[in-house]
Coordinates of C-alpha atoms in Angstrom, one line a residue:
X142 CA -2.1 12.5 -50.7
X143 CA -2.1 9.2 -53.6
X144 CA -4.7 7.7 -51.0
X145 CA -6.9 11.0 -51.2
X146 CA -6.4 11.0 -54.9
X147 CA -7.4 7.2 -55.4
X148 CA -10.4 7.6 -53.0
X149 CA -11.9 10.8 -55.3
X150 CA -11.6 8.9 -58.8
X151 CA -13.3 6.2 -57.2
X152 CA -16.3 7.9 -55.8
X153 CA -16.1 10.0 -59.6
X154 CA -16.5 6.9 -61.3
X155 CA -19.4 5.9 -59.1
X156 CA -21.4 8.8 -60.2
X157 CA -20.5 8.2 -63.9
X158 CA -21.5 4.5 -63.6
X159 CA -24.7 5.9 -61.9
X160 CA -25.9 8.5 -64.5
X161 CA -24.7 5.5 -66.9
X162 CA -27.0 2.8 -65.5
X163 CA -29.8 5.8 -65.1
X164 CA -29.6 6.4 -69.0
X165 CA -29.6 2.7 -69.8
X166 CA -32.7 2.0 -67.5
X167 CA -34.4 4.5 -68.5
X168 CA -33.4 3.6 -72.5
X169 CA -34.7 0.1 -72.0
X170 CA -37.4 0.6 -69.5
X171 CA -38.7 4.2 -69.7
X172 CA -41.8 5.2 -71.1
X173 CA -42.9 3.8 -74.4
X174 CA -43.1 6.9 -76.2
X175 CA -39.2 7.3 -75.9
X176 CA -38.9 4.3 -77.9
X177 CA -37.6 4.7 -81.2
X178 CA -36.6 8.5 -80.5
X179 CA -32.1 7.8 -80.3
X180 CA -30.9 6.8 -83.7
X181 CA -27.8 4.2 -83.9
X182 CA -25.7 7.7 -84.3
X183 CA -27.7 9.7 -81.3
X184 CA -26.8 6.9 -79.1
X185 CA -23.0 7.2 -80.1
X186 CA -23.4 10.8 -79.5
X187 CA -24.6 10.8 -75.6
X188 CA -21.4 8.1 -75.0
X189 CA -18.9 10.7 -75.8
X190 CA -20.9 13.4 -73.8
X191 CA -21.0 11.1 -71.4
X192 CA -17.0 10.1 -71.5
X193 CA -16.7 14.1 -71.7
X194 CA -18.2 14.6 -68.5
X195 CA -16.4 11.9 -66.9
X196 CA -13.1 13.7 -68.3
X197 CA -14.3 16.7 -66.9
X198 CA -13.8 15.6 -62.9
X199 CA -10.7 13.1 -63.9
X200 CA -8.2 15.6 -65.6
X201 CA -6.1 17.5 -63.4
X202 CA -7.4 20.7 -63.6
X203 CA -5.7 23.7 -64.5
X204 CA -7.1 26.3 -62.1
X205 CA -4.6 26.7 -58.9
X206 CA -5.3 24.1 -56.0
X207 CA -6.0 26.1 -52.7
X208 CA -3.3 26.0 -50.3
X209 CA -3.4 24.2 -46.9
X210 CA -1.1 25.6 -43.6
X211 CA -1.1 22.9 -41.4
X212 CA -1.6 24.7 -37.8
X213 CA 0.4 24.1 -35.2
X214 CA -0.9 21.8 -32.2
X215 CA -3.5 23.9 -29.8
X216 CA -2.3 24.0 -26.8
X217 CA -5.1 22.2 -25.4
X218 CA -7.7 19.5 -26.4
X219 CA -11.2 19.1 -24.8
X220 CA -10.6 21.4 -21.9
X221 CA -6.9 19.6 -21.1
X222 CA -4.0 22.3 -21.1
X223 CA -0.4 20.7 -22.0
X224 CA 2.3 22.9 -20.2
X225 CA 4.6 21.8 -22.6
X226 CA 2.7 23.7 -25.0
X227 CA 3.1 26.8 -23.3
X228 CA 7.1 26.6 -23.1
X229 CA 7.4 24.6 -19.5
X230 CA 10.5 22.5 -19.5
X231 CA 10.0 18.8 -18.7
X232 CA 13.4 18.6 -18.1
X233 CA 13.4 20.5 -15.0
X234 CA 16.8 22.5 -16.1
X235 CA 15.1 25.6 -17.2
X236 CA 12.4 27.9 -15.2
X237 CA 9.1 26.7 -15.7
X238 CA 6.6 28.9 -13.5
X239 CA 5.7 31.3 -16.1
X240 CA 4.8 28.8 -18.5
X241 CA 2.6 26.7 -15.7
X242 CA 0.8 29.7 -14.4
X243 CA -0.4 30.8 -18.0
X244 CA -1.6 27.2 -18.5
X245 CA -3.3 27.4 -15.4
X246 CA -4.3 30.6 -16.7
X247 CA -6.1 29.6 -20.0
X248 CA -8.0 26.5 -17.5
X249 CA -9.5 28.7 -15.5
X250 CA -10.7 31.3 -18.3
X251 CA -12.9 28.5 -19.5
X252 CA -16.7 28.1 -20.5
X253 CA -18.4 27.7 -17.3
X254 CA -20.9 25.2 -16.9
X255 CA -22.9 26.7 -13.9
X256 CA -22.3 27.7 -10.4
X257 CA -21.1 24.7 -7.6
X258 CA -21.6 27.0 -4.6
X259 CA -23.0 30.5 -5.1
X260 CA -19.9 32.8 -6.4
X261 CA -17.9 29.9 -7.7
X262 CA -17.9 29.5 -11.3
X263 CA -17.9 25.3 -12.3
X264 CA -15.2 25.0 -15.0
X265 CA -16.4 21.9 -16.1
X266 CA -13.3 19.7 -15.2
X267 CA -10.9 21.1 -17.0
X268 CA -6.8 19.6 -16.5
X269 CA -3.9 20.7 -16.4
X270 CA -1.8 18.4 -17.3
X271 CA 2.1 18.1 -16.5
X272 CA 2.5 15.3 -19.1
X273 CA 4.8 13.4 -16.9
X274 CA 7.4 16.0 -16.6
X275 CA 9.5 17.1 -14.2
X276 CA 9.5 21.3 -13.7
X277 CA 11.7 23.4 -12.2
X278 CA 9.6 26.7 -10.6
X279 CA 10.7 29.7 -8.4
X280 CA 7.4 30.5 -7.0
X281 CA 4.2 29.5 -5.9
X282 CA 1.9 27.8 -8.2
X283 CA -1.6 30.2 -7.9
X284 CA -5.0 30.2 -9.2
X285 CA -5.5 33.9 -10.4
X286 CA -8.4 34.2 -9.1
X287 CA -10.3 33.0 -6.7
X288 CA -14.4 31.7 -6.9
X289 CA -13.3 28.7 -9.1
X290 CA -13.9 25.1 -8.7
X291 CA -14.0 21.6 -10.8
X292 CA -10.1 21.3 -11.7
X293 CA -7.8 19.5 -11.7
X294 CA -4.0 19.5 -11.7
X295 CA -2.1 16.3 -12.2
X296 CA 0.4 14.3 -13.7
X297 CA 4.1 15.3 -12.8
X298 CA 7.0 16.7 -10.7
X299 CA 7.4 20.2 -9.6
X300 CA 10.3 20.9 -7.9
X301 CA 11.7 24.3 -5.9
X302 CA 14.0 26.4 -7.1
X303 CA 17.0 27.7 -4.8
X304 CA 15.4 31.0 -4.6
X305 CA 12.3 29.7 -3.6
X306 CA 10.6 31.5 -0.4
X307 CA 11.1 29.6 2.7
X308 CA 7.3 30.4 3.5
X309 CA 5.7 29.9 0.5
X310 CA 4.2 26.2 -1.2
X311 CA 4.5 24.6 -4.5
X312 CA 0.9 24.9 -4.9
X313 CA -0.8 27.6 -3.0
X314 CA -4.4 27.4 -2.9
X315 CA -5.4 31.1 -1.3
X316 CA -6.7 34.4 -2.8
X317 CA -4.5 35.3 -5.1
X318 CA -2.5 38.2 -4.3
X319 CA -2.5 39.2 -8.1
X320 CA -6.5 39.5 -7.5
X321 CA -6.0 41.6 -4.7
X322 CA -4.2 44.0 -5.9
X323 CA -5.8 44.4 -8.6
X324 CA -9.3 45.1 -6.7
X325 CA -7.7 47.4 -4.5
X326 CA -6.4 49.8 -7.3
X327 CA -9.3 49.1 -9.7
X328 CA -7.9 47.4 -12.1
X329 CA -10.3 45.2 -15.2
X330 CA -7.6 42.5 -15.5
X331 CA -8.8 38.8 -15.5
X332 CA -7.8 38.4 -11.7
X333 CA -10.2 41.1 -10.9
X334 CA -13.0 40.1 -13.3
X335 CA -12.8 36.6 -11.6
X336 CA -13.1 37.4 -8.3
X337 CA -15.5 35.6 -5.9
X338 CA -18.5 36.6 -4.4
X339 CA -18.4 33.6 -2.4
X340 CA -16.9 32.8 1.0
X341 CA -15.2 30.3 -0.1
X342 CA -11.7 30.3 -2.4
X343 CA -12.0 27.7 -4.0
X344 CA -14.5 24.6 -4.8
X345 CA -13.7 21.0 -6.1
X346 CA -9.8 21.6 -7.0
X347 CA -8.0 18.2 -7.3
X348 CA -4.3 18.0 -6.8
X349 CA -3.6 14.0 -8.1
X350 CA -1.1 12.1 -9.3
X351 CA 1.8 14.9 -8.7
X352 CA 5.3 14.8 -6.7
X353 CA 6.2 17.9 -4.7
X354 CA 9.7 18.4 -4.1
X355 CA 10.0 21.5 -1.9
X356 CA 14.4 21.0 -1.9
X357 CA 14.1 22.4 2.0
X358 CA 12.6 25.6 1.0
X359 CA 8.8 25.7 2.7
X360 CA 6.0 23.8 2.2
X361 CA 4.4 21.4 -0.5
X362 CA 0.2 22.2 -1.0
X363 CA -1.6 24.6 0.7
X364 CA -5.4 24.7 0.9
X365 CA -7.0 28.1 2.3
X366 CA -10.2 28.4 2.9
X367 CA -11.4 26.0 0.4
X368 CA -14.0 23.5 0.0
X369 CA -14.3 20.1 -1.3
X370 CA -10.8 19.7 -2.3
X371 CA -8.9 16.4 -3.1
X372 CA -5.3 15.4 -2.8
X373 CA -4.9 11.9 -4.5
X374 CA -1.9 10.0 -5.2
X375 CA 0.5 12.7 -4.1
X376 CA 4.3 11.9 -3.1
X377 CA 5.6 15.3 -0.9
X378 CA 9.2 15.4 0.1
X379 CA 12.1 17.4 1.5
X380 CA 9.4 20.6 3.2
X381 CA 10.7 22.6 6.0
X382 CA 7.5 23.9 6.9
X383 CA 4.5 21.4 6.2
X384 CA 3.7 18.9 3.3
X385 CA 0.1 19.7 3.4
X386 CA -1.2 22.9 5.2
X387 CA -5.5 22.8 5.3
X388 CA -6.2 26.3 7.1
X389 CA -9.5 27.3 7.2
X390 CA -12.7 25.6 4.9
X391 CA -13.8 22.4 5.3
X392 CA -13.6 18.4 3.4
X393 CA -10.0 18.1 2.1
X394 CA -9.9 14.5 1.8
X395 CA -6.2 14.1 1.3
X396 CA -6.3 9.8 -0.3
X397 CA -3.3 7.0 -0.6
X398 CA -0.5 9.6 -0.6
X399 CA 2.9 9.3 1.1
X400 CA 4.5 12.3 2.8
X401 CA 8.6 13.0 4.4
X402 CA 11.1 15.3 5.3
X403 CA 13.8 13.3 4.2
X404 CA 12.9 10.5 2.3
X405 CA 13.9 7.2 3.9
X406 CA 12.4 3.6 4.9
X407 CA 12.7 3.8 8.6
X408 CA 16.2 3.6 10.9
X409 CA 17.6 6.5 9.3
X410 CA 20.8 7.8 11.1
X411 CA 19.7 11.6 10.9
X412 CA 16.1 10.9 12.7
X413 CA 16.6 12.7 15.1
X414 CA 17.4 15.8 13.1
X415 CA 13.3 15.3 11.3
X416 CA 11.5 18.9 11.7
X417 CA 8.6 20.1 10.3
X418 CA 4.6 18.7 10.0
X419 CA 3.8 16.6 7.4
X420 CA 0.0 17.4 7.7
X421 CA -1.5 20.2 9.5
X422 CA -4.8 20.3 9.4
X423 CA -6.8 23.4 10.7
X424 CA -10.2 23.3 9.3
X425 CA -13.1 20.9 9.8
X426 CA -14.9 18.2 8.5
X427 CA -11.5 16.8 6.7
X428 CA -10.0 13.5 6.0
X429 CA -6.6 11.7 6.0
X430 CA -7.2 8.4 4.6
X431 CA -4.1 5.7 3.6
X432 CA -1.4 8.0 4.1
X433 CA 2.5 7.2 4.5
X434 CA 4.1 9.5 6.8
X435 CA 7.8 8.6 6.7
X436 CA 9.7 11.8 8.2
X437 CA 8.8 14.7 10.3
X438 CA 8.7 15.8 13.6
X439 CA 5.1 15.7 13.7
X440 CA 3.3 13.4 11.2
X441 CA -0.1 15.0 11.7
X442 CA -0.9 18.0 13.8
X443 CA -5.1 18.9 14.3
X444 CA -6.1 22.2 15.3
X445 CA -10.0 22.0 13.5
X446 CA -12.6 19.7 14.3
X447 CA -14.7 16.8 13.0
X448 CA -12.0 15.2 11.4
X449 CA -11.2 11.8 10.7
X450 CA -7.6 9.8 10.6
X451 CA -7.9 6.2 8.9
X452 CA -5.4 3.8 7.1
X453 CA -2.7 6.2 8.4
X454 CA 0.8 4.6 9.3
X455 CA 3.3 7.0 11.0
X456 CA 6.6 5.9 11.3
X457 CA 8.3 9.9 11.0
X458 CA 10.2 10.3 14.1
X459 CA 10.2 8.2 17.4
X460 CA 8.6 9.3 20.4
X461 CA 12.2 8.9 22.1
X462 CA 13.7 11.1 19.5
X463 CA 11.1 14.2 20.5
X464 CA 8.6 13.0 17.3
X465 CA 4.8 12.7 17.7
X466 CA 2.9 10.6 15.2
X467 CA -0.5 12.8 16.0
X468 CA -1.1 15.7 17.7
X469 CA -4.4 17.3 18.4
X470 CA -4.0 20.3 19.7
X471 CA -8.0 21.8 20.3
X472 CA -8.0 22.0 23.6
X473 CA -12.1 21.4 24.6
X474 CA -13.0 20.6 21.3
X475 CA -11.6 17.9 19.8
X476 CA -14.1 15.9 18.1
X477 CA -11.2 13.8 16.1
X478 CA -11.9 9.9 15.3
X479 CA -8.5 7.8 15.0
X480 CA -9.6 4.4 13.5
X481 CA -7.6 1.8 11.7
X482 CA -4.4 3.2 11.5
X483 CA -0.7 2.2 12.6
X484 CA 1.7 4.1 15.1
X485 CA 4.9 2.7 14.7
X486 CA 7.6 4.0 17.4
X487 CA 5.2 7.2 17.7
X488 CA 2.5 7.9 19.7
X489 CA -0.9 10.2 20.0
X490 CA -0.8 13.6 22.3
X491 CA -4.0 15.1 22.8
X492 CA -4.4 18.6 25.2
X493 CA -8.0 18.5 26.7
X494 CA -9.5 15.8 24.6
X495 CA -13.4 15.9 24.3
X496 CA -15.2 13.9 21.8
X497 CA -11.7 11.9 21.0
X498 CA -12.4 8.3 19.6
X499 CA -9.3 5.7 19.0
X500 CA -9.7 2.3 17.8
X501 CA -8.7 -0.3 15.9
X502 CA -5.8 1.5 15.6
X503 CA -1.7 -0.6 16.5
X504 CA 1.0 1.0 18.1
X505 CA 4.0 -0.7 17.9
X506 CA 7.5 -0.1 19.3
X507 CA 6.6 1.4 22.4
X508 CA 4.3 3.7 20.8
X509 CA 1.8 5.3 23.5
X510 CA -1.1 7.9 24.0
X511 CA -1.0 11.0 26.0
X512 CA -3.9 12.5 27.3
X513 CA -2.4 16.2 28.0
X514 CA -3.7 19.0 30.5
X515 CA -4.5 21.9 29.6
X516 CA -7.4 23.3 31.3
X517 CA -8.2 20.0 33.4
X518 CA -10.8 18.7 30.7
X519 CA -11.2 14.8 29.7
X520 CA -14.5 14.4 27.9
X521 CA -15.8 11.9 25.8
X522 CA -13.3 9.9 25.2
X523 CA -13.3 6.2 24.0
X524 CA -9.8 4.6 23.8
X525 CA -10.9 0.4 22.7
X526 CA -9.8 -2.1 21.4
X527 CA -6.4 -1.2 19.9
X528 CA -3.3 -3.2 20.1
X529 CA -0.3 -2.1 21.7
X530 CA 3.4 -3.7 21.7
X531 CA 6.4 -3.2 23.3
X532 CA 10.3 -4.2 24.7
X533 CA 8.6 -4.9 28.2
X534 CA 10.0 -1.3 29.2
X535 CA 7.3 -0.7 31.6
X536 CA 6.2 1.9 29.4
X537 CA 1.8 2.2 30.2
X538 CA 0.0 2.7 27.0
X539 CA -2.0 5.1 28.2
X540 CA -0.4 8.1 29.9
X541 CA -1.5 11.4 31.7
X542 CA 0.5 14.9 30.8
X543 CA -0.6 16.7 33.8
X544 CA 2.6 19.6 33.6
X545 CA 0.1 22.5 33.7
X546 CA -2.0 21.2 36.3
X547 CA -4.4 18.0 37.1
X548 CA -7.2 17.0 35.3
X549 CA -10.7 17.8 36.9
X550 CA -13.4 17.9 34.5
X551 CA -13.5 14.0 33.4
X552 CA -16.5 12.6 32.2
X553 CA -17.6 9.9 29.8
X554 CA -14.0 8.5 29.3
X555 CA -13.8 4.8 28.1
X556 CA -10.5 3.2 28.3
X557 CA -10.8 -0.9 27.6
X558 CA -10.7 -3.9 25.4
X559 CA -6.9 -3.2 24.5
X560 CA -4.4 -6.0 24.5
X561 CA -1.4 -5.3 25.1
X562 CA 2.0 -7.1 25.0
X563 CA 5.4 -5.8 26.5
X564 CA 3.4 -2.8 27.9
X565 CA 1.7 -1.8 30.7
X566 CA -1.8 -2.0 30.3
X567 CA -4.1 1.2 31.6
X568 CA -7.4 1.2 31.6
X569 CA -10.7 2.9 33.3
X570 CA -12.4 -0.5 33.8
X571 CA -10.6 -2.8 35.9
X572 CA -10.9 -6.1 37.7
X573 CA -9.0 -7.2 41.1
X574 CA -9.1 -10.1 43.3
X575 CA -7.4 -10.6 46.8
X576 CA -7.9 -14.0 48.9
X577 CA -7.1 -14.9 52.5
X578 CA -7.8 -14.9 56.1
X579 CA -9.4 -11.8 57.9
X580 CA -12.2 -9.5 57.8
X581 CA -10.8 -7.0 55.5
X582 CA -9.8 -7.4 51.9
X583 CA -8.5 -4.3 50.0
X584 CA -8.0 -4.3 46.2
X585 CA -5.2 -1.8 45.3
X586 CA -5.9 -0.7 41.1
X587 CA -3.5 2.0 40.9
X588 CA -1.7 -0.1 38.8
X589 CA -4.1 0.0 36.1
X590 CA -6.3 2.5 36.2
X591 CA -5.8 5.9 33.8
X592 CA -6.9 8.2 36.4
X593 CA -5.5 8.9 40.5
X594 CA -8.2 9.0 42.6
X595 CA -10.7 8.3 40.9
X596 CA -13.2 5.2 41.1
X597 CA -16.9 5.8 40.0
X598 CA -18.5 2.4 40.4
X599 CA -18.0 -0.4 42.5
X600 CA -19.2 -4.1 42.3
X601 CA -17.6 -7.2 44.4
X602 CA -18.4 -10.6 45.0
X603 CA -17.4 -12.4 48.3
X604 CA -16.8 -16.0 48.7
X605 CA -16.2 -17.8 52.2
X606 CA -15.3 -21.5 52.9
X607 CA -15.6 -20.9 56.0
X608 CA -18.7 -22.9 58.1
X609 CA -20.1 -19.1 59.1
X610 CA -21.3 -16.9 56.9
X611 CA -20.3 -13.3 57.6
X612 CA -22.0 -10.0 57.2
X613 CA -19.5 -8.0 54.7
X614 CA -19.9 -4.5 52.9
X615 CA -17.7 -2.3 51.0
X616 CA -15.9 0.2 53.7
X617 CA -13.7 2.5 51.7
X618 CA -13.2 3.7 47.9
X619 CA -9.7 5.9 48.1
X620 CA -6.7 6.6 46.3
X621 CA -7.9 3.9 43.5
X622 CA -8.1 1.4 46.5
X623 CA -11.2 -0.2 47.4
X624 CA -11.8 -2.1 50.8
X625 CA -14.0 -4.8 51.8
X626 CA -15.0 -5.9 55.4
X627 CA -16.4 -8.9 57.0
X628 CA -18.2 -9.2 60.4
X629 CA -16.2 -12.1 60.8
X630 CA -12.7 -13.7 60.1
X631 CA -13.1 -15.6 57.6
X632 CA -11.5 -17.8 55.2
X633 CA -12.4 -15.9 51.8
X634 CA -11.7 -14.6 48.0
X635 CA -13.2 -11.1 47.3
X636 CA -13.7 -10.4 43.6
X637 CA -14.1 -6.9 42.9
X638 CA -15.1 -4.7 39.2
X639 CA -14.5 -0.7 38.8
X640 CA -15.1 1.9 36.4
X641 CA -13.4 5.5 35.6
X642 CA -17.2 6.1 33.8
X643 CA -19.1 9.7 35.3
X644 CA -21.9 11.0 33.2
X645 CA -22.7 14.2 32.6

């Protein structure tokens, strides 16, 4: 308050010292007929007028100051909605979800900015923002209403309740049941007015920087038929259902996130015990890209298509414990690409892969893939140039699931260009070579190759040391064998190349 004071004499003064300087100027070098006009006594005179005026603004006045209430903090600043401010307890010791859901409230009541997709209102990026806290809540976490998009919610810990719903999810991103209701008994309340037209939920939602403790009691984020949404920088734990359920829309990108069960570093002595999916991902056109899975039964289970796995590392529950690392389960219509990624003690199972692309990809720990049957259908695959390693078990890195009958549809598969160390290689290119003394020669590649019975393409080379040079031809392609026969016996080595590979 001294500083305000000080600051307003001293811009006073300034305007004194400026009429002052005015008068003097204009005294000294006015116009000449103003010469001669101010006596010795007038000049006096317009001092004290002057010092009067200067008085004037100095002098407290008497008149009563207005008053000044300062308000209390808003409870948001440039579209960023504090919980705190709306009662949530950081703490976590006290109930918070009434005090989320009206933050989340006042985000979504927002300006909009324009439509994203038609029937989605943009709300211009506004956050809610959990300050760091860490919040108790009893119920899902809702939008209350759907045809939203461009928001974000980010920044702390939200942790279930005891009498949280086994089936329900911290964050639930589906129509909201309050909007429902509300349309099918007429009601004008905000949920109603916000209602979508469009066929999506929900547009451009981002879910960052948060950790979801669901204390055993369902699941941590679902997304329902949404589009464009991103999880970022999530840590998911204790879910008895899924981490993340996707069901239905298309691009969740779900980024450097780690997701568990039970939370542990590997070799933990309950592992056997691990239920639930981490991920479960059953729309299209997603992605799961440098994720930690650390415990579940099944790290990431795909029922939709087009999506892509990289940077993942599984290590949730060992193959010999009953855990799968991924599981696509689309029979006929896969369309999954695996790249980069690391199976550690857990393997792949895919029913009737078509359009299924692995590479790059290292399995350790015995880790192996399983094509499965379901309808007979192999299609499209390429399994390259992947690295596998084991405790020379015998275990082949490449195995068939043919429980519900054999495969018979198998086209365009492309097994090869793995190494492998401690496993058994399989492949659906192979390469043989017998040598001896006879005129036949059989190469035996059952040992290698993925599929029984099944040898497309042939090519051999025959070379003799014997003086005579023998007629020879290729007599018999069975049971992955393939025989060579001379004219003659001969002294020879028979090299021979074969392929898995039928075209459409």
């Amino acid at each position: 308050m001294e500083e305000a004071k000080m600051a307003r004499k001293a811009l006073i003064w300034s305007m004194v010292m400026g009429i002052a300087l005015s008068f003097i100027v204009n005294h000294v070098y006015g116009d000449h007929s103003l010469v001669g006009q101010f006596s010795g006594s007038h000049y006096h005179d317009q001092i004290r007028k002057m010092q009067a005026f200067k008085d004037s603004f100095t002098q407290p006045s008497t008149a009563p100051s207005p008053s000044y209430t300062q308000q209390p903090q808003a409870a948001f600043s440039a579209r960023v909605y504090h919980v705190t401010s709306y009662g949530a307890d950081p703490t976590g010791k006290r109930d918070s979800t009434e005090a989320l859901l009206r933050a989340i409230s006042d985000a979504v009541q927002g300006s909009s900015e324009g439509l994203l997709m038609e029937g989605i209102k943009n709300l211009g990026g506004a956050q809610v923002n959990l300050e760091g806290g860490s919040y108790l809540i009893s119920r899902p976490l809702r939008l209350p209403a759907t045809g939203l998009g461009n928001l974000m919610i980010h920044g702390g810990t939200l942790r279930a309740s005891d009498d949280f719903a086994t089936d329900g999810y911290l964050i639930d991103l589906s129509a909201s049941s309050t909007s429902n209701n509300n349309e099918e008994n007429g009601g004008s309340s905000m949920g109603a007015q916000l209602s979508s037209s469009s066929s999506y939920n929900y547009e451009y939602i981002t879910l960052k920087d948060l950790m979801l403790d669901s204390s055993y009691k369902g699941g941590g984020i679902a997304v329902r038929n949404s589009l464009r949404t991103s999880i970022d920088n999530c840590y998911i734990a204790h879910f008895s259902s899924n981490g993340i359920l996707v069901h239905g829309g298309h691009e969740t990108y779900i980024r450097n996130s780690f997701l568990g069960q039970h939370v542990t570093a590997g070799g933990d002595h309950g592992e056997k015990m691990f239920s639930g999916t981490a991920i479960s991902l059953m729309g299209n056109d997603n992605a799961v890209t440098d994720v930690v899975i650390f415990s579940a039964a099944i790290g990431i289970l795909v029922s939709g298509q087009a999506n892509i796995i990289s940077g993942v590392h599984c290590y949730n529950k060992a193959t010999g414990f009953g855990g799968t690392g991924i599981y696509l389960k689309l029979p006929g219509l896969t369309q999954t690409r695996i790249v980069n990624s690391y199976l550690d003690y857990t393997g792949i199972v895919a029913e009737d892969p078509v359009q299924l692309h692995i590479s790059n990809t290292f399995f350790l720990g015995d880790a192996y893939i399983i094509l499965k049957s379901i309808n007979g259908v192999a299609n499209g695959i390429n399994i390259v140039d992947n690295m596998f390693c084991g405790s020379d078990k015998g275990v082949d890195i490449v195995q068939l699931d043919q429980s519900k009958g054999p495969f018979k549809d198998i086209k365009q598969v492309v097994i090869d260009r793995n190494n492998v160390k401690g496993m058994n290689i399989k492949a659906t290119v192979a390469r043989g070579s017998v040598n001896g003394v006879g005129n036949s020669w059989v190469v035996d590649f059952n040992r290698v190759l993925v599929f029984p019975n099944l040898i497309s393409h042939v090519q051999y080379s025959l070379s003799s040391t014997s003086s005579q040079f023998p007629n020879h031809a290729l007599r018999n392609v069975s049971n992955n064998r393939v025989q060579i026969q001379t004219s003659l016996n001969v002294s020879a080595s028979v090299f021979v190349t074969v392929d898995q590979w039928v075209a459409n």
